[in-house]
PDB file of C-alpha atoms in Angstrom:
ATOM      1  CA  UNK A 239       0.000   0.000   0.000  1.00  0.00           C
ATOM      2  CA  UNK A 240       2.836   2.389   0.819  1.00  0.00           C
ATOM      3  CA  UNK A 241       4.399   1.759  -2.607  1.00  0.00           C
ATOM      4  CA  UNK A 242       1.144   2.682  -4.291  1.00  0.00           C
ATOM      5  CA  UNK A 243       0.941   5.959  -2.377  1.00  0.00           C
ATOM      6  CA  UNK A 244       4.534   6.819  -3.291  1.00  0.00           C
ATOM      7  CA  UNK A 245       3.788   6.128  -6.935  1.00  0.00           C
ATOM      8  CA  UNK A 246       0.810   8.464  -7.073  1.00  0.00           C
ATOM      9  CA  UNK A 247       1.296  11.830  -8.680  1.00  0.00           C
ATOM     10  CA  UNK A 248       1.538  14.637  -6.169  1.00  0.00           C
ATOM     11  CA  UNK A 249      -0.457  17.643  -7.331  1.00  0.00           C
ATOM     12  CA  UNK A 250       0.047  21.187  -6.175  1.00  0.00           C
ATOM     13  CA  UNK A 251      -3.183  22.799  -5.049  1.00  0.00           C
ATOM     14  CA  UNK A 252      -3.750  25.966  -7.098  1.00  0.00           C
ATOM     15  CA  UNK A 253      -4.156  29.258  -5.299  1.00  0.00           C
ATOM     16  CA  UNK A 254      -7.646  30.649  -4.937  1.00  0.00           C
ATOM     17  CA  UNK A 255      -8.489  33.634  -7.154  1.00  0.00           C
ATOM     18  CA  UNK A 256      -8.946  36.006  -4.227  1.00  0.00           C
ATOM     19  CA  UNK A 257      -8.185  39.302  -5.962  1.00  0.00           C
ATOM     20  CA  UNK A 258     -11.871  39.852  -6.831  1.00  0.00           C
ATOM     21  CA  UNK A 259     -12.800  39.193  -3.214  1.00  0.00           C
ATOM     22  CA  UNK A 260     -10.737  42.199  -2.157  1.00  0.00           C
ATOM     23  CA  UNK A 261      -8.619  40.034   0.127  1.00  0.00           C
ATOM     24  CA  UNK A 262      -4.866  40.174   0.518  1.00  0.00           C
ATOM     25  CA  UNK A 263      -3.150  36.831   0.910  1.00  0.00           C
ATOM     26  CA  UNK A 264      -4.661  33.412   1.262  1.00  0.00           C
ATOM     27  CA  UNK A 265      -6.438  32.372   4.446  1.00  0.00           C
ATOM     28  CA  UNK A 266      -4.646  30.006   6.785  1.00  0.00           C
ATOM     29  CA  UNK A 267      -5.019  26.274   6.203  1.00  0.00           C
ATOM     30  CA  UNK A 268      -6.744  25.748   9.541  1.00  0.00           C
ATOM     31  CA  UNK A 269      -9.462  28.183   8.461  1.00  0.00           C
ATOM     32  CA  UNK A 270     -10.845  25.635   5.991  1.00  0.00           C
ATOM     33  CA  UNK A 271     -11.054  22.832   8.551  1.00  0.00           C
ATOM     34  CA  UNK A 272     -12.653  25.217  11.042  1.00  0.00           C
ATOM     35  CA  UNK A 273     -15.175  26.333   8.426  1.00  0.00           C
ATOM     36  CA  UNK A 274     -16.083  22.730   7.612  1.00  0.00           C
ATOM     37  CA  UNK A 275     -16.586  22.091  11.328  1.00  0.00           C
ATOM     38  CA  UNK A 276     -18.756  25.194  11.624  1.00  0.00           C
ATOM     39  CA  UNK A 277     -20.730  24.169   8.545  1.00  0.00           C
ATOM     40  CA  UNK A 278     -22.490  21.454  10.522  1.00  0.00           C
ATOM     41  CA  UNK A 279     -24.452  24.194  12.297  1.00  0.00           C
ATOM     42  CA  UNK A 280     -25.932  25.486   9.026  1.00  0.00           C
ATOM     43  CA  UNK A 281     -28.524  24.276   6.590  1.00  0.00           C
ATOM     44  CA  UNK A 282     -26.811  23.048   3.410  1.00  0.00           C
ATOM     45  CA  UNK A 283     -28.046  25.983   1.297  1.00  0.00           C
ATOM     46  CA  UNK A 284     -26.337  28.443   3.648  1.00  0.00           C
ATOM     47  CA  UNK A 285     -23.120  26.434   3.804  1.00  0.00           C
ATOM     48  CA  UNK A 286     -23.087  26.121   0.003  1.00  0.00           C
ATOM     49  CA  UNK A 287     -23.426  29.860  -0.567  1.00  0.00           C
ATOM     50  CA  UNK A 288     -20.693  30.577   1.974  1.00  0.00           C
ATOM     51  CA  UNK A 289     -18.401  28.033   0.295  1.00  0.00           C
ATOM     52  CA  UNK A 290     -19.039  29.503  -3.168  1.00  0.00           C
ATOM     53  CA  UNK A 291     -18.485  33.031  -1.848  1.00  0.00           C
ATOM     54  CA  UNK A 292     -15.175  32.090  -0.189  1.00  0.00           C
ATOM     55  CA  UNK A 293     -13.995  30.362  -3.367  1.00  0.00           C
ATOM     56  CA  UNK A 294     -15.053  33.251  -5.622  1.00  0.00           C
ATOM     57  CA  UNK A 295     -17.523  31.016  -7.470  1.00  0.00           C
ATOM     58  CA  UNK A 296     -20.605  33.237  -7.476  1.00  0.00           C
ATOM     59  CA  UNK A 297     -21.726  34.681 -10.783  1.00  0.00           C
ATOM     60  CA  UNK A 298     -21.592  38.348  -9.907  1.00  0.00           C
ATOM     61  CA  UNK A 299     -21.906  41.202 -12.363  1.00  0.00           C
ATOM     62  CA  UNK A 300     -18.185  41.806 -12.831  1.00  0.00           C
ATOM     63  CA  UNK A 301     -17.920  38.445 -14.627  1.00  0.00           C
ATOM     64  CA  UNK A 302     -20.255  39.689 -17.351  1.00  0.00           C
ATOM     65  CA  UNK A 303     -18.967  43.232 -17.797  1.00  0.00           C
ATOM     66  CA  UNK A 304     -17.625  42.384 -21.274  1.00  0.00           C
ATOM     67  CA  UNK A 305     -21.168  41.693 -22.523  1.00  0.00           C
ATOM     68  CA  UNK A 306     -23.105  44.738 -23.625  1.00  0.00           C
ATOM     69  CA  UNK A 307     -26.535  43.306 -22.845  1.00  0.00           C
ATOM     70  CA  UNK A 308     -25.706  42.115 -19.323  1.00  0.00           C
ATOM     71  CA  UNK A 309     -26.238  43.974 -16.079  1.00  0.00           C
ATOM     72  CA  UNK A 310     -22.816  44.258 -14.437  1.00  0.00           C
ATOM     73  CA  UNK A 311     -23.611  47.136 -12.085  1.00  0.00           C
ATOM     74  CA  UNK A 312     -24.933  46.804  -8.542  1.00  0.00           C
ATOM     75  CA  UNK A 313     -28.663  46.079  -8.615  1.00  0.00           C
ATOM     76  CA  UNK A 314     -29.296  48.415  -5.692  1.00  0.00           C
ATOM     77  CA  UNK A 315     -28.508  51.435  -7.848  1.00  0.00           C
ATOM     78  CA  UNK A 316     -25.074  52.177  -6.396  1.00  0.00           C
ATOM     79  CA  UNK A 317     -23.582  52.748  -9.849  1.00  0.00           C
ATOM     80  CA  UNK A 318     -20.528  50.556  -9.229  1.00  0.00           C
ATOM     81  CA  UNK A 319     -19.438  47.208 -10.613  1.00  0.00           C
ATOM     82  CA  UNK A 320     -21.046  44.322  -8.737  1.00  0.00           C
ATOM     83  CA  UNK A 321     -18.303  42.431  -6.898  1.00  0.00           C
ATOM     84  CA  UNK A 322     -18.487  40.213  -3.827  1.00  0.00           C
ATOM     85  CA  UNK A 323     -17.048  42.824  -1.433  1.00  0.00           C
ATOM     86  CA  UNK A 324     -19.444  45.435  -2.750  1.00  0.00           C
ATOM     87  CA  UNK A 325     -22.587  43.284  -2.717  1.00  0.00           C
ATOM     88  CA  UNK A 326     -21.990  41.662   0.657  1.00  0.00           C
ATOM     89  CA  UNK A 327     -20.217  44.454   2.573  1.00  0.00           C
ATOM     90  CA  UNK A 328     -19.899  47.918   0.973  1.00  0.00           C
ATOM     91  CA  UNK A 329     -23.260  48.286  -0.798  1.00  0.00           C
ATOM     92  CA  UNK A 330     -25.668  50.623   1.008  1.00  0.00           C
ATOM     93  CA  UNK A 331     -28.115  47.726   1.402  1.00  0.00           C
ATOM     94  CA  UNK A 332     -25.423  45.511   2.944  1.00  0.00           C
ATOM     95  CA  UNK A 333     -24.241  48.280   5.268  1.00  0.00           C
ATOM     96  CA  UNK A 334     -27.785  48.752   6.559  1.00  0.00           C
ATOM     97  CA  UNK A 335     -28.259  45.033   7.185  1.00  0.00           C
ATOM     98  CA  UNK A 336     -24.841  44.539   8.830  1.00  0.00           C
ATOM     99  CA  UNK A 337     -25.302  47.656  10.994  1.00  0.00           C
ATOM    100  CA  UNK A 338     -27.901  45.798  13.056  1.00  0.00           C
ATOM    101  CA  UNK A 339     -25.509  42.970  13.936  1.00  0.00           C
ATOM    102  CA  UNK A 340     -21.916  44.220  13.936  1.00  0.00           C
ATOM    103  CA  UNK A 341     -22.100  46.415  17.057  1.00  0.00           C
ATOM    104  CA  UNK A 342     -23.662  43.566  19.030  1.00  0.00           C
ATOM    105  CA  UNK A 343     -20.821  41.188  18.135  1.00  0.00           C
ATOM    106  CA  UNK A 344     -17.917  43.660  18.060  1.00  0.00           C
ATOM    107  CA  UNK A 345     -17.795  43.915  21.860  1.00  0.00           C
ATOM    108  CA  UNK A 346     -16.851  40.221  22.028  1.00  0.00           C
ATOM    109  CA  UNK A 347     -13.901  40.410  19.627  1.00  0.00           C
ATOM    110  CA  UNK A 348     -10.517  42.121  19.702  1.00  0.00           C
ATOM    111  CA  UNK A 349     -10.377  41.802  15.917  1.00  0.00           C
ATOM    112  CA  UNK A 350     -12.282  44.495  14.061  1.00  0.00           C
ATOM    113  CA  UNK A 351     -15.238  42.934  12.264  1.00  0.00           C
ATOM    114  CA  UNK A 352     -14.462  43.820   8.661  1.00  0.00           C
ATOM    115  CA  UNK A 353     -15.004  42.201   5.262  1.00  0.00           C
ATOM    116  CA  UNK A 354     -11.959  39.910   5.360  1.00  0.00           C
ATOM    117  CA  UNK A 355     -12.329  38.895   8.999  1.00  0.00           C
ATOM    118  CA  UNK A 356     -16.020  38.070   8.520  1.00  0.00           C
ATOM    119  CA  UNK A 357     -15.543  36.311   5.166  1.00  0.00           C
ATOM    120  CA  UNK A 358     -12.738  34.030   6.316  1.00  0.00           C
ATOM    121  CA  UNK A 359     -13.702  34.024  10.000  1.00  0.00           C
ATOM    122  CA  UNK A 360     -10.314  35.313  11.129  1.00  0.00           C
ATOM    123  CA  UNK A 361     -11.382  36.544  14.528  1.00  0.00           C
ATOM    124  CA  UNK A 362      -9.829  36.789  17.958  1.00  0.00           C
ATOM    125  CA  UNK A 363     -12.273  36.955  20.863  1.00  0.00           C
ATOM    126  CA  UNK A 364     -11.641  39.003  23.964  1.00  0.00           C
ATOM    127  CA  UNK A 365     -10.386  36.896  26.896  1.00  0.00           C
ATOM    128  CA  UNK A 366     -13.621  37.495  28.805  1.00  0.00           C
ATOM    129  CA  UNK A 367     -15.803  36.455  25.856  1.00  0.00           C
ATOM    130  CA  UNK A 368     -13.658  33.395  25.215  1.00  0.00           C
ATOM    131  CA  UNK A 369     -13.966  32.296  28.838  1.00  0.00           C
ATOM    132  CA  UNK A 370     -17.661  33.136  29.149  1.00  0.00           C
ATOM    133  CA  UNK A 371     -19.039  31.928  25.803  1.00  0.00           C
ATOM    134  CA  UNK A 372     -16.281  29.909  24.121  1.00  0.00           C
ATOM    135  CA  UNK A 373     -17.297  27.977  21.017  1.00  0.00           C
ATOM    136  CA  UNK A 374     -20.928  29.186  21.181  1.00  0.00           C
ATOM    137  CA  UNK A 375     -19.869  32.741  20.353  1.00  0.00           C
ATOM    138  CA  UNK A 376     -18.251  31.585  17.116  1.00  0.00           C
ATOM    139  CA  UNK A 377     -21.256  29.438  16.222  1.00  0.00           C
ATOM    140  CA  UNK A 378     -23.643  32.370  16.689  1.00  0.00           C
ATOM    141  CA  UNK A 379     -21.559  34.701  14.533  1.00  0.00           C
ATOM    142  CA  UNK A 380     -21.104  31.959  11.938  1.00  0.00           C
ATOM    143  CA  UNK A 381     -24.873  31.469  11.676  1.00  0.00           C
ATOM    144  CA  UNK A 382     -25.531  35.213  11.514  1.00  0.00           C
ATOM    145  CA  UNK A 383     -22.933  35.808   8.784  1.00  0.00           C
ATOM    146  CA  UNK A 384     -24.227  32.903   6.678  1.00  0.00           C
ATOM    147  CA  UNK A 385     -27.837  34.052   6.995  1.00  0.00           C
ATOM    148  CA  UNK A 386     -26.946  37.657   6.144  1.00  0.00           C
ATOM    149  CA  UNK A 387     -24.877  36.594   3.131  1.00  0.00           C
ATOM    150  CA  UNK A 388     -27.739  34.432   1.855  1.00  0.00           C
ATOM    151  CA  UNK A 389     -30.398  37.115   2.435  1.00  0.00           C
ATOM    152  CA  UNK A 390     -28.306  39.645   0.528  1.00  0.00           C
ATOM    153  CA  UNK A 391     -27.713  37.117  -2.267  1.00  0.00           C
ATOM    154  CA  UNK A 392     -31.403  36.182  -2.525  1.00  0.00           C
ATOM    155  CA  UNK A 393     -32.449  39.845  -2.503  1.00  0.00           C
ATOM    156  CA  UNK A 394     -29.940  40.506  -5.279  1.00  0.00           C
ATOM    157  CA  UNK A 395     -31.410  37.610  -7.272  1.00  0.00           C
ATOM    158  CA  UNK A 396     -34.937  38.948  -6.733  1.00  0.00           C
ATOM    159  CA  UNK A 397     -33.810  42.297  -8.128  1.00  0.00           C
ATOM    160  CA  UNK A 398     -31.989  40.761 -11.071  1.00  0.00           C
ATOM    161  CA  UNK A 399     -34.324  37.990 -12.145  1.00  0.00           C
ATOM    162  CA  UNK A 400     -37.771  38.925 -10.817  1.00  0.00           C
ATOM    163  CA  UNK A 401     -37.852  42.662 -11.466  1.00  0.00           C
ATOM    164  CA  UNK A 402     -38.394  43.613  -7.834  1.00  0.00           C
ATOM    165  CA  UNK A 403     -37.387  46.992  -6.464  1.00  0.00           C
ATOM    166  CA  UNK A 404     -34.560  47.385  -3.922  1.00  0.00           C
ATOM    167  CA  UNK A 405     -36.046  46.954  -0.466  1.00  0.00           C
ATOM    168  CA  UNK A 406     -33.648  46.849   2.462  1.00  0.00           C
ATOM    169  CA  UNK A 407     -36.521  46.632   4.920  1.00  0.00           C
ATOM    170  CA  UNK A 408     -37.484  43.275   3.390  1.00  0.00           C
ATOM    171  CA  UNK A 409     -33.922  41.996   3.873  1.00  0.00           C
ATOM    172  CA  UNK A 410     -33.838  43.241   7.451  1.00  0.00           C
ATOM    173  CA  UNK A 411     -37.172  41.614   8.276  1.00  0.00           C
ATOM    174  CA  UNK A 412     -35.914  38.253   7.048  1.00  0.00           C
ATOM    175  CA  UNK A 413     -33.131  38.466   9.639  1.00  0.00           C
ATOM    176  CA  UNK A 414     -35.136  39.441  12.695  1.00  0.00           C
ATOM    177  CA  UNK A 415     -35.346  36.780  15.407  1.00  0.00           C
TER     178      UNK A 415
END
């Protein structure tokens, strides 16, 4: 068996195309195993969207900017190219949705809750929060980020494919407990 393993071709894993995610450098290797572990707390549709977002596999507007007939701009009327960082973090609709949740979680983390730290879950809790809440704190934030990402994605799809009008209140209501 060992001879067979030695004879197998060793492939180098290609780097993720993270430039369109607005992220510098690749996430640490332990991030992926942690994310898989956290994925068990989500419904598969939420985990799938998060996986596709982290691997830059969503069909956002910037991918179609070379086509004249396609809509490559933000569907919320921002007038900028639709990219993952814009749609899920910098868009006015995203800012309004995140503004309800970020202050509540920021007090538990030393790391500033920003696009990259939320996307790749690179967070450091305060010592008090780590002692008091431990793993549960990470699970709660993981669920909230996945639900927000999916609500923003579904609202974007409603705007693009169903002719709806931008409605941040609708997105916020979907997230209320």
